[in-house]
Coordinates of C-alpha atoms in Angstrom, one line a residue:
X1 CA 27.4 -37.4 60.7
X2 CA 29.8 -40.1 61.9
X3 CA 31.0 -40.5 58.4
X4 CA 31.6 -36.8 58.0
X5 CA 33.5 -36.6 61.2
X6 CA 35.6 -39.7 60.2
X7 CA 36.6 -38.1 57.0
X8 CA 37.9 -35.1 58.8
X9 CA 40.5 -37.2 60.7
X10 CA 42.4 -38.0 57.5
X11 CA 42.3 -34.5 56.0
X12 CA 43.7 -31.1 56.9
X13 CA 41.4 -28.3 57.7
X14 CA 40.0 -26.5 54.8
X15 CA 42.2 -23.4 55.6
X16 CA 45.3 -25.5 55.5
X17 CA 46.0 -25.4 59.3
X18 CA 46.8 -28.5 61.5
X19 CA 44.0 -29.6 63.8
X20 CA 44.3 -28.1 67.2
X21 CA 43.4 -31.3 69.0
X22 CA 44.1 -35.0 68.2
X23 CA 41.8 -37.7 67.2
X24 CA 39.5 -39.1 69.8
X25 CA 36.8 -41.8 69.9
X26 CA 33.6 -41.9 67.9
X27 CA 31.1 -39.2 68.8
X28 CA 27.5 -38.4 68.3
X29 CA 25.8 -35.0 68.7
X30 CA 23.9 -36.3 71.6
X31 CA 26.9 -37.7 73.4
X32 CA 27.9 -36.4 76.8
X33 CA 31.1 -34.3 77.1
X34 CA 33.0 -37.4 78.4
X35 CA 32.1 -39.3 75.3
X36 CA 33.4 -36.6 72.9
X37 CA 36.6 -36.2 74.9
X38 CA 35.5 -32.9 76.6
X39 CA 35.6 -33.3 80.4
X40 CA 34.5 -30.7 82.9
X41 CA 37.4 -29.3 85.0
X42 CA 38.2 -31.6 87.9
X43 CA 36.1 -34.5 86.6
X44 CA 38.6 -35.8 84.1
X45 CA 38.5 -39.6 84.3
X46 CA 42.0 -40.9 85.1
X47 CA 43.4 -37.4 84.9
X48 CA 45.4 -37.7 88.1
X49 CA 46.2 -34.3 89.7
X50 CA 44.5 -31.2 88.5
X51 CA 47.8 -30.0 87.0
X52 CA 48.0 -32.8 84.5
X53 CA 47.7 -31.8 80.8
X54 CA 44.2 -32.5 79.5
X55 CA 44.2 -35.2 76.8
X56 CA 44.0 -33.9 73.2
X57 CA 40.8 -34.5 71.4
X58 CA 39.6 -34.3 67.9
X59 CA 38.0 -31.0 66.8
X60 CA 34.2 -31.4 66.9
X61 CA 32.0 -29.8 64.3
X62 CA 30.6 -26.2 65.0
X63 CA 27.2 -27.6 65.9
X64 CA 28.8 -29.6 68.8
X65 CA 30.8 -26.5 70.0
X66 CA 27.6 -24.5 70.1
X67 CA 26.2 -26.9 72.8
X68 CA 29.3 -26.8 75.1
X69 CA 28.8 -25.2 78.5
X70 CA 31.2 -22.5 79.9
X71 CA 33.0 -25.1 82.0
X72 CA 33.4 -27.4 79.0
X73 CA 34.7 -24.5 76.9
X74 CA 37.2 -23.6 79.6
X75 CA 38.5 -27.1 79.7
X76 CA 38.7 -27.3 75.9
X77 CA 40.7 -24.1 75.8
X78 CA 43.0 -25.4 78.6
X79 CA 43.8 -28.4 76.4
X80 CA 44.5 -26.1 73.4
X81 CA 46.7 -23.8 75.5
X82 CA 48.6 -26.8 77.0
X83 CA 49.6 -27.9 73.5
X84 CA 50.4 -24.4 72.4
X85 CA 52.6 -23.7 75.4
X86 CA 54.5 -27.0 75.1
X87 CA 54.8 -27.3 71.3
X88 CA 56.5 -24.5 69.3
X89 CA 55.1 -26.2 66.1
X90 CA 51.5 -25.5 66.9
X91 CA 49.9 -23.0 64.5
X92 CA 49.4 -19.7 66.5
X93 CA 46.7 -18.4 64.1
X94 CA 44.6 -21.5 64.8
X95 CA 45.0 -21.0 68.6
X96 CA 44.1 -17.3 68.2
X97 CA 40.9 -18.2 66.3
X98 CA 40.0 -20.8 69.0
X99 CA 40.6 -18.3 71.8
X100 CA 38.4 -15.8 70.0
X101 CA 35.5 -18.3 69.7
X102 CA 35.9 -19.1 73.3
X103 CA 35.7 -15.4 74.3
X104 CA 32.8 -15.0 72.0
X105 CA 30.9 -18.0 73.4
X106 CA 31.7 -17.5 77.0
X107 CA 31.9 -13.7 77.1
X108 CA 32.9 -12.1 80.4
X109 CA 33.1 -15.4 82.1
X110 CA 36.0 -16.6 80.0
X111 CA 39.0 -17.5 82.2
X112 CA 37.4 -16.1 85.3
X113 CA 37.2 -19.4 87.2
X114 CA 39.9 -19.5 90.0
X115 CA 40.2 -23.2 89.4
X116 CA 40.7 -22.7 85.7
X117 CA 43.3 -19.9 86.3
X118 CA 45.1 -22.1 88.7
X119 CA 45.3 -25.0 86.2
X120 CA 46.3 -22.6 83.4
X121 CA 49.2 -21.4 85.7
X122 CA 50.2 -25.0 86.2
X123 CA 50.3 -25.6 82.5
X124 CA 52.4 -22.5 82.1
X125 CA 54.8 -23.6 84.8
X126 CA 55.0 -27.1 83.2
X127 CA 55.9 -25.5 79.9
X128 CA 58.5 -23.2 81.5
X129 CA 60.2 -26.2 83.1
X130 CA 60.0 -28.1 79.8
X131 CA 61.7 -25.4 77.8
X132 CA 64.1 -24.0 80.4
X133 CA 67.7 -25.2 80.0
X134 CA 69.3 -27.1 82.8
X135 CA 72.1 -25.2 84.6
X136 CA 75.6 -26.5 84.7
X137 CA 76.0 -29.4 87.2
X138 CA 78.3 -27.3 89.4
X139 CA 79.5 -23.8 88.4
X140 CA 83.2 -23.6 89.5
X141 CA 85.7 -20.9 88.9
X142 CA 87.0 -22.9 86.0
X143 CA 83.7 -23.0 84.2
X144 CA 83.2 -19.5 82.9
X145 CA 82.5 -20.7 79.3
X146 CA 79.8 -23.1 80.6
X147 CA 78.2 -20.2 82.6
X148 CA 78.2 -17.9 79.5
X149 CA 76.7 -20.7 77.4
X150 CA 73.9 -21.4 79.9
X151 CA 73.0 -17.7 80.2
X152 CA 72.9 -17.5 76.4
X153 CA 70.5 -20.5 76.4
X154 CA 68.3 -18.8 79.0
X155 CA 68.1 -15.7 76.9
X156 CA 67.2 -17.7 73.8
X157 CA 64.4 -19.6 75.6
X158 CA 62.9 -16.6 77.4
X159 CA 63.1 -14.4 74.4
X160 CA 61.9 -17.0 72.0
X161 CA 58.9 -18.2 74.0
X162 CA 57.7 -14.8 75.1
X163 CA 57.8 -13.4 71.5
X164 CA 56.2 -16.6 70.1
X165 CA 53.3 -16.7 72.6
X166 CA 52.8 -13.0 73.3
X167 CA 50.7 -12.0 70.3
X168 CA 48.1 -14.8 70.9
X169 CA 48.0 -14.7 74.7
X170 CA 48.0 -10.9 75.0
X171 CA 44.8 -10.7 73.0
X172 CA 43.2 -13.3 75.3
X173 CA 44.4 -11.5 78.4
X174 CA 46.6 -14.5 79.4
X175 CA 50.1 -13.0 78.8
X176 CA 50.6 -11.8 82.3
X177 CA 50.8 -15.3 83.8
X178 CA 53.3 -16.4 81.2
X179 CA 55.6 -13.4 81.9
X180 CA 55.3 -13.9 85.7
X181 CA 56.1 -17.6 85.6
X182 CA 59.1 -17.2 83.3
X183 CA 60.4 -14.3 85.4
X184 CA 60.0 -16.2 88.7
X185 CA 61.6 -19.3 87.2
X186 CA 64.5 -17.3 85.8
X187 CA 65.1 -15.5 89.1
X188 CA 65.1 -18.8 90.9
X189 CA 67.8 -20.2 88.6
X190 CA 69.8 -17.0 88.9
X191 CA 69.6 -17.4 92.7
X192 CA 70.9 -20.9 92.5
X193 CA 73.8 -19.7 90.4
X194 CA 74.5 -16.9 92.8
X195 CA 74.7 -19.4 95.7
X196 CA 77.1 -21.7 93.9
X197 CA 80.9 -21.5 93.9
X198 CA 81.4 -18.6 91.5
X199 CA 84.5 -16.5 91.2
X200 CA 84.6 -12.7 90.9
X201 CA 84.5 -12.7 87.1
X202 CA 81.5 -15.1 87.0
X203 CA 79.6 -13.0 89.6
X204 CA 80.2 -9.9 87.5
X205 CA 79.1 -11.7 84.4
X206 CA 75.9 -12.9 86.1
X207 CA 75.1 -9.4 87.3
X208 CA 75.9 -7.8 83.9
X209 CA 73.8 -10.4 82.1
X210 CA 70.8 -9.7 84.3
X211 CA 70.9 -5.9 83.9
X212 CA 72.2 -5.6 80.3
X213 CA 70.6 -8.7 78.6
X214 CA 67.7 -10.0 80.6
X215 CA 66.2 -6.5 81.1
X216 CA 67.2 -5.3 77.6
X217 CA 65.0 -4.4 74.7
X218 CA 65.6 -7.8 73.2
X219 CA 64.1 -9.8 76.1
X220 CA 61.9 -8.3 78.8
X221 CA 62.1 -4.8 77.4
X222 CA 61.0 -5.9 73.9
X223 CA 58.3 -3.6 72.5
X224 CA 55.9 -6.5 72.1
X225 CA 55.9 -7.4 75.9
X226 CA 57.5 -4.4 77.7
X227 CA 54.1 -2.9 78.8
X228 CA 52.9 -6.2 80.2
X229 CA 56.2 -6.9 81.9
X230 CA 56.0 -3.6 83.7
X231 CA 52.4 -4.3 84.8
X232 CA 52.9 -7.9 86.1
X233 CA 56.5 -8.6 86.8
X234 CA 57.5 -8.9 90.5
X235 CA 60.1 -6.1 90.7
X236 CA 60.8 -6.7 94.3
X237 CA 62.0 -10.2 93.5
X238 CA 64.4 -8.7 91.0
X239 CA 65.5 -5.9 93.3
X240 CA 66.2 -8.4 96.1
X241 CA 68.3 -10.5 93.8
X242 CA 70.2 -7.5 92.5
X243 CA 71.0 -6.4 96.0
X244 CA 72.3 -9.8 96.9
X245 CA 74.3 -10.0 93.7
X246 CA 75.8 -6.6 94.1
X247 CA 76.8 -7.3 97.7
X248 CA 78.4 -10.6 96.7
X249 CA 80.1 -8.9 93.7
X250 CA 81.6 -6.1 95.9
X251 CA 82.7 -8.6 98.5
X252 CA 84.4 -10.8 95.9
X253 CA 86.0 -7.8 94.2
X254 CA 87.3 -6.6 97.6
X255 CA 88.8 -9.9 98.3
X256 CA 90.4 -10.0 94.9
X257 CA 91.8 -6.5 95.0
X258 CA 93.1 -6.9 98.6
X259 CA 94.7 -10.2 97.7
X260 CA 96.4 -8.7 94.6
X261 CA 97.8 -5.7 96.5
X262 CA 99.1 -8.0 99.3
X263 CA 100.8 -10.3 96.8
X264 CA 102.4 -7.2 95.1
X265 CA 103.9 -6.1 98.4
X266 CA 105.1 -9.6 99.2
X267 CA 106.7 -9.9 95.8
X268 CA 108.6 -6.6 96.4
X269 CA 109.9 -7.9 99.8
X270 CA 110.9 -11.2 98.3
X271 CA 112.8 -9.6 95.5
X272 CA 114.6 -7.2 97.8
X273 CA 115.6 -10.2 100.0
X274 CA 117.0 -12.0 97.0
X275 CA 118.7 -9.1 95.2
X276 CA 119.2 -6.6 98.0
X277 CA 117.3 -3.8 96.2
X278 CA 115.3 -3.2 93.1
X279 CA 117.2 -3.2 89.9
X280 CA 116.8 0.5 88.9
X281 CA 118.5 -0.1 85.5
X282 CA 115.4 -2.2 84.6
X283 CA 112.8 0.4 83.8
X284 CA 110.0 -2.1 83.9
X285 CA 111.0 -3.1 87.4
X286 CA 111.3 0.5 88.4
X287 CA 107.7 1.4 87.5
X288 CA 106.1 -2.1 88.1
X289 CA 104.7 -1.6 91.5
X290 CA 102.6 1.6 90.9
X291 CA 101.8 0.4 87.4
X292 CA 100.4 -3.0 88.7
X293 CA 98.4 -1.2 91.4
X294 CA 97.0 1.2 88.9
X295 CA 96.0 -1.5 86.4
X296 CA 94.4 -3.6 89.1
X297 CA 92.3 -0.8 90.6
X298 CA 91.3 0.9 87.3
X299 CA 90.6 -2.4 85.7
X300 CA 88.2 -3.3 88.5
X301 CA 86.5 0.1 88.2
X302 CA 86.2 -0.4 84.5
X303 CA 84.5 -3.8 84.9
X304 CA 82.1 -2.3 87.4
X305 CA 81.3 0.6 85.1
X306 CA 80.0 -1.8 82.4
X307 CA 77.4 -2.9 84.9
X308 CA 76.1 0.4 86.2
X309 CA 77.3 3.9 87.2
X310 CA 76.2 3.5 90.9
X311 CA 78.0 0.1 91.1
X312 CA 81.1 1.8 89.6
X313 CA 81.0 4.4 92.3
X314 CA 80.8 1.8 95.1
X315 CA 83.6 -0.1 93.5
X316 CA 85.8 3.1 93.4
X317 CA 85.1 3.6 97.1
X318 CA 86.1 0.0 97.8
X319 CA 89.3 0.4 95.7
X320 CA 90.2 3.6 97.6
X321 CA 89.7 1.8 100.9
X322 CA 91.9 -1.2 99.8
X323 CA 94.6 1.3 98.5
X324 CA 94.6 3.0 101.9
X325 CA 95.0 -0.4 103.7
X326 CA 97.8 -1.3 101.4
X327 CA 99.6 2.0 102.0
X328 CA 99.7 1.5 105.7
X329 CA 101.9 -1.5 105.2
X330 CA 103.8 0.1 102.3
X331 CA 104.7 3.3 104.1
X332 CA 105.7 1.4 107.3
X333 CA 108.1 -0.7 105.3
X334 CA 109.6 2.3 103.5
X335 CA 110.0 4.3 106.7
X336 CA 111.8 1.4 108.4
X337 CA 114.1 1.2 105.4
X338 CA 114.9 4.9 105.4
X339 CA 115.7 5.0 109.1
X340 CA 118.3 2.4 109.1
X341 CA 117.3 -0.3 106.7
X342 CA 119.1 -1.6 103.8
X343 CA 121.5 0.3 101.6
X344 CA 123.8 3.1 102.8
X345 CA 125.1 6.2 101.1
X346 CA 124.4 6.8 97.5
X347 CA 123.4 3.1 97.0
X348 CA 120.0 4.0 98.5
X349 CA 119.3 6.9 96.2
X350 CA 117.8 4.9 93.3
X351 CA 115.4 3.2 95.8
X352 CA 114.4 6.5 97.3
X353 CA 113.9 7.9 93.9
X354 CA 111.6 5.0 93.1
X355 CA 109.7 5.5 96.3
X356 CA 109.1 9.2 95.5
X357 CA 107.9 8.2 92.0
X358 CA 105.6 5.6 93.4
X359 CA 104.1 8.1 95.8
X360 CA 103.5 10.7 93.1
X361 CA 101.8 8.1 90.8
X362 CA 99.6 6.6 93.6
X363 CA 98.7 10.0 94.8
X364 CA 97.2 10.8 91.4
X365 CA 95.4 7.5 91.4
X366 CA 94.0 8.1 94.9
X367 CA 92.8 11.6 94.0
X368 CA 91.1 10.3 90.9
X369 CA 89.3 7.5 92.8
X370 CA 88.2 9.9 95.5
X371 CA 87.1 12.6 93.0
X372 CA 85.0 10.3 90.8
X373 CA 83.5 8.5 93.8
X374 CA 82.8 11.8 95.6
X375 CA 84.6 10.3 98.6
X376 CA 87.1 11.8 101.1
X377 CA 90.5 10.6 100.1
X378 CA 92.4 13.0 102.3
X379 CA 93.7 10.3 104.6
X380 CA 95.1 8.2 101.7
X381 CA 96.6 11.2 100.0
X382 CA 98.1 12.3 103.4
X383 CA 99.9 9.0 103.8
X384 CA 101.5 9.3 100.4
X385 CA 102.5 13.0 100.9
X386 CA 104.1 12.2 104.2
X387 CA 106.1 9.4 102.7
X388 CA 107.0 11.5 99.7
X389 CA 108.3 14.3 101.8
X390 CA 110.5 12.0 103.9
X391 CA 111.9 10.1 101.0
X392 CA 112.6 13.3 99.1
X393 CA 114.5 14.8 102.1
X394 CA 116.4 11.6 102.6
X395 CA 117.4 11.6 99.0
X396 CA 118.6 15.2 99.1
X397 CA 120.5 14.7 102.3
X398 CA 122.2 11.6 101.0
X399 CA 123.1 13.2 97.7
X400 CA 124.3 16.4 99.4
X401 CA 126.9 14.6 101.5
X402 CA 129.4 13.7 98.7
X403 CA 128.6 16.9 96.7
X404 CA 129.3 19.0 99.8
X405 CA 132.6 17.4 100.3
X406 CA 133.5 18.1 96.7
X407 CA 132.5 21.8 97.1
X408 CA 134.5 22.1 100.3
X409 CA 137.6 21.0 98.4
X410 CA 136.7 23.3 95.5
X411 CA 136.6 26.4 97.7
X412 CA 139.5 25.7 100.0
X413 CA 142.2 24.0 98.0
X414 CA 144.4 25.4 95.3
X415 CA 144.5 24.0 91.8
X416 CA 141.0 22.6 92.0
X417 CA 138.0 23.3 89.9
X418 CA 134.3 22.4 89.6
X419 CA 135.0 19.3 87.4
X420 CA 135.2 16.9 90.3
X421 CA 131.9 18.0 91.8
X422 CA 130.2 18.1 88.3
X423 CA 131.5 14.7 87.5
X424 CA 130.1 13.3 90.8
X425 CA 126.8 15.1 90.1
X426 CA 126.6 13.6 86.6
X427 CA 127.2 10.1 87.9
X428 CA 124.5 10.6 90.5
X429 CA 122.0 11.9 88.0
X430 CA 122.7 9.1 85.6
X431 CA 121.3 6.6 88.1
X432 CA 117.9 8.2 88.0
X433 CA 115.5 7.1 85.2
X434 CA 114.2 10.0 83.2
X435 CA 110.9 8.6 81.9
X436 CA 108.9 8.9 85.1
X437 CA 106.8 11.4 86.9
X438 CA 109.3 12.0 89.7
X439 CA 112.2 13.0 87.5
X440 CA 111.3 16.6 87.2
X441 CA 110.3 16.9 90.9
X442 CA 113.6 15.3 92.1
X443 CA 115.8 17.2 89.6
X444 CA 114.2 20.5 90.6
X445 CA 114.8 19.8 94.3
X446 CA 118.3 18.5 93.8
X447 CA 119.2 21.5 91.6
X448 CA 118.1 23.9 94.4
X449 CA 120.0 21.8 97.0
X450 CA 123.2 22.0 95.0
X451 CA 122.9 25.8 94.6
X452 CA 122.2 26.2 98.3
X453 CA 125.3 24.1 99.1
X454 CA 127.4 26.2 96.8
X455 CA 126.3 29.4 98.6
X456 CA 126.9 27.8 102.0
X457 CA 130.4 26.7 101.1
X458 CA 131.2 30.1 99.5
X459 CA 130.3 31.9 102.7
X460 CA 132.5 29.5 104.7
X461 CA 135.5 30.1 102.4
X462 CA 138.1 32.9 102.6
X463 CA 137.4 35.9 100.3
X464 CA 141.0 36.9 99.9
X465 CA 142.2 33.4 99.1
X466 CA 139.5 33.0 96.4
X467 CA 140.3 36.4 95.0
X468 CA 144.0 35.5 94.7
X469 CA 143.0 32.2 93.0
X470 CA 140.2 33.4 90.7
X471 CA 140.9 37.1 90.3
X472 CA 137.3 38.3 89.8
X473 CA 135.1 36.3 92.1
X474 CA 131.8 37.4 90.6
X475 CA 132.8 36.3 87.1
X476 CA 133.9 32.9 88.4
X477 CA 130.6 32.4 90.2
X478 CA 128.7 33.3 87.0
X479 CA 130.7 30.7 85.1
X480 CA 130.1 28.1 87.7
X481 CA 126.3 28.9 87.6
X482 CA 126.2 28.4 83.9
X483 CA 128.1 25.1 84.1
X484 CA 125.8 23.9 86.8
X485 CA 122.7 24.8 84.8
X486 CA 124.1 23.0 81.8
X487 CA 124.4 19.7 83.8
X488 CA 120.9 19.9 85.0
X489 CA 119.3 21.1 81.8
X490 CA 120.9 18.1 80.0
X491 CA 118.8 15.9 82.4
X492 CA 115.6 17.9 82.0
X493 CA 115.3 20.8 79.7
X494 CA 112.1 22.0 81.4
X495 CA 113.8 22.8 84.8
X496 CA 113.7 26.4 86.0
X497 CA 117.1 28.0 86.1
X498 CA 117.9 27.6 89.8
X499 CA 121.4 28.9 89.3
X500 CA 119.9 32.4 88.9
X501 CA 120.4 32.6 92.6
X502 CA 124.2 32.4 92.1
X503 CA 124.0 35.1 89.4
X504 CA 122.3 37.4 91.9
X505 CA 125.1 36.5 94.5
X506 CA 127.6 37.4 91.8
X507 CA 125.9 40.8 91.4
X508 CA 125.9 41.5 95.1
X509 CA 129.7 40.8 95.2
X510 CA 130.4 43.0 92.1
X511 CA 128.2 46.1 92.6
X512 CA 129.8 49.2 94.0
X513 CA 126.7 51.5 93.9
X514 CA 125.1 51.4 97.3
X515 CA 121.5 52.0 96.0
X516 CA 121.9 49.3 93.3
X517 CA 123.2 47.0 96.0
X518 CA 120.2 47.7 98.2
X519 CA 117.8 46.9 95.4
X520 CA 119.7 43.7 94.4
X521 CA 119.7 42.4 98.0
X522 CA 116.0 43.1 98.2
X523 CA 115.4 41.1 95.0
X524 CA 117.6 38.3 96.4
X525 CA 115.5 38.0 99.5
X526 CA 112.1 38.3 97.7
X527 CA 112.7 36.1 94.7
X528 CA 114.7 33.3 96.4
X529 CA 112.9 32.3 99.6
X530 CA 115.6 29.8 100.5
X531 CA 118.0 32.7 101.1
X532 CA 117.7 34.1 104.7
X533 CA 118.5 37.7 105.9
X534 CA 121.3 36.3 107.9
X535 CA 122.9 34.9 104.7
X536 CA 122.6 38.3 103.0
X537 CA 124.2 39.9 106.0
X538 CA 127.1 37.3 105.8
X539 CA 127.4 37.9 102.1
X540 CA 127.8 41.6 102.5
X541 CA 130.4 41.2 105.2
X542 CA 132.2 38.4 103.2
X543 CA 132.9 40.9 100.4
X544 CA 135.4 42.6 102.8
X545 CA 135.2 46.1 101.2
X546 CA 132.1 47.4 102.9
X547 CA 132.2 49.3 106.1
X548 CA 130.0 48.3 109.0
X549 CA 127.9 51.4 108.4
X550 CA 127.3 50.5 104.8
X551 CA 126.4 47.0 105.6
X552 CA 123.9 48.2 108.2
X553 CA 122.4 50.8 105.7
X554 CA 122.0 48.1 103.0
X555 CA 120.4 45.7 105.4
X556 CA 118.0 48.2 106.8
X557 CA 116.9 49.4 103.4
X558 CA 116.7 45.8 102.2
X559 CA 114.4 44.8 105.1
X560 CA 112.1 47.8 104.4
X561 CA 111.9 47.2 100.7
X562 CA 111.4 43.4 101.2
X563 CA 108.5 44.1 103.6
X564 CA 107.0 46.5 101.0
X565 CA 107.4 44.0 98.2
X566 CA 105.6 41.4 100.2
X567 CA 102.6 43.6 100.6
X568 CA 102.2 44.4 96.9
X569 CA 99.5 42.4 95.3
X570 CA 100.5 40.4 92.2
X571 CA 103.7 42.4 91.8
X572 CA 105.9 42.1 88.7
X573 CA 109.2 40.2 88.9
X574 CA 111.7 42.4 90.7
X575 CA 114.1 42.0 87.8
X576 CA 111.8 44.5 85.9
X577 CA 112.0 46.9 88.7
X578 CA 115.8 46.8 88.4
X579 CA 115.5 47.6 84.7
X580 CA 113.3 50.6 85.5
X581 CA 115.7 51.8 88.1
X582 CA 118.5 51.7 85.5
X583 CA 116.5 53.9 83.1

């Protein structure tokens, strides 16, 4: 028998597999377990602590295995598993066969001993520590590549070991401990990383890796282990870590966004101190503030969206809050500037125009963030709308000053024409960049302002003097209206024809039929809300050819018709009513 056992030491097994255990001392069939290298659990001579790996032994013949007790079988399998867990080169089929013999020999008592299960768990933990990569010495904000490399190594180890060991251990009912120990160790390493000095991008990477890689179908969600993962993994451990990571990620993102917005405003203030105002001829500088803010906030939301929809929503709410905080400082600065700050006269118009454009763009951004996050953005939008209104009015008032002076000269002095006013207007409009969201808004408002100024100065002028200079006043006004529209349409072809108001004024001054005059005055009031009843009354008197009775009759009928038109639901444009009256 000894000769036969000795010959087995120098040969491979008949089926070509490597022996599961190493060579031991000489054995006889009658030898005790300690002699053949099989020691009962806890009685291993010189074994040290219970968690030490049992020594490898030679594989005894089947007749010897038949005489092993349950305890001796358990210890033998513990040695086999220790080698299998720690050495990727061990033949898994041989281990599987050994486990099957163990189960067949021991039956329902296989692996049920608490002491054995404890020692098996220790062997698993030892193997996990053996295979698990060491984290970077100190994760700093400059070590993003090292962090990514480490997470890649963790994935490779967890994925590789689970898939290597799962087929054998699952059949023996031992896979749960392996999954649990790898999960606990992984989470402990992630916790250490989370507590280190990570920047925002690193925290986001860590959170994204955990959700998108660690829990993916290639690691814990792999079909070979997913059912066992669901059954044994400590989900609360994962949930607690995810909550900590999310909180730290949001806090880091908030600090980052707040810092970026603060630096943007400080940069604006520094540049204004150096140059006096923003260089509006530089289109990039003109749109830079709102563009930088938009890129900062939307970029942060996009990063969060890669992690999860709920995290994206919370990030949007954080960004909305940071935008609101920024706008308090921004609006205070702009209001101070408008009420007596830097720049006087038309010099301030480009900056006011930029402020209006910034308000329009940031309002769209705030509404988008609030809508997608299902949050209340009314306060933020309100700040922007208030500043927009003030800047718009200040721009119109500033622009109107010089234009009104030109119109006064035009209506009161001889040998003057619209050229001076139109030239001043073109010079003003040239300063305003066309490729921005505020251009149409400002052009529309300025167009209406100029038309209103024209009507105001017309009513302040002398009808007889104009008639002597122009001949037919109505025709002159029609020509001026067309010239005015030409100037504005060259700036923006999509503008509504605000000069239609002046064409209606020309009709009022030209019509001799009282009924037609009544209808035209009603249209003037209804279609042009900026025209008051008092102005219509002045216009009728300014003609100079209507009696007081006629003026009163036209005004009374106009008021009645105007009130009637206001009560009509979804009425047609009154210009069509005029056509019908002509027929």
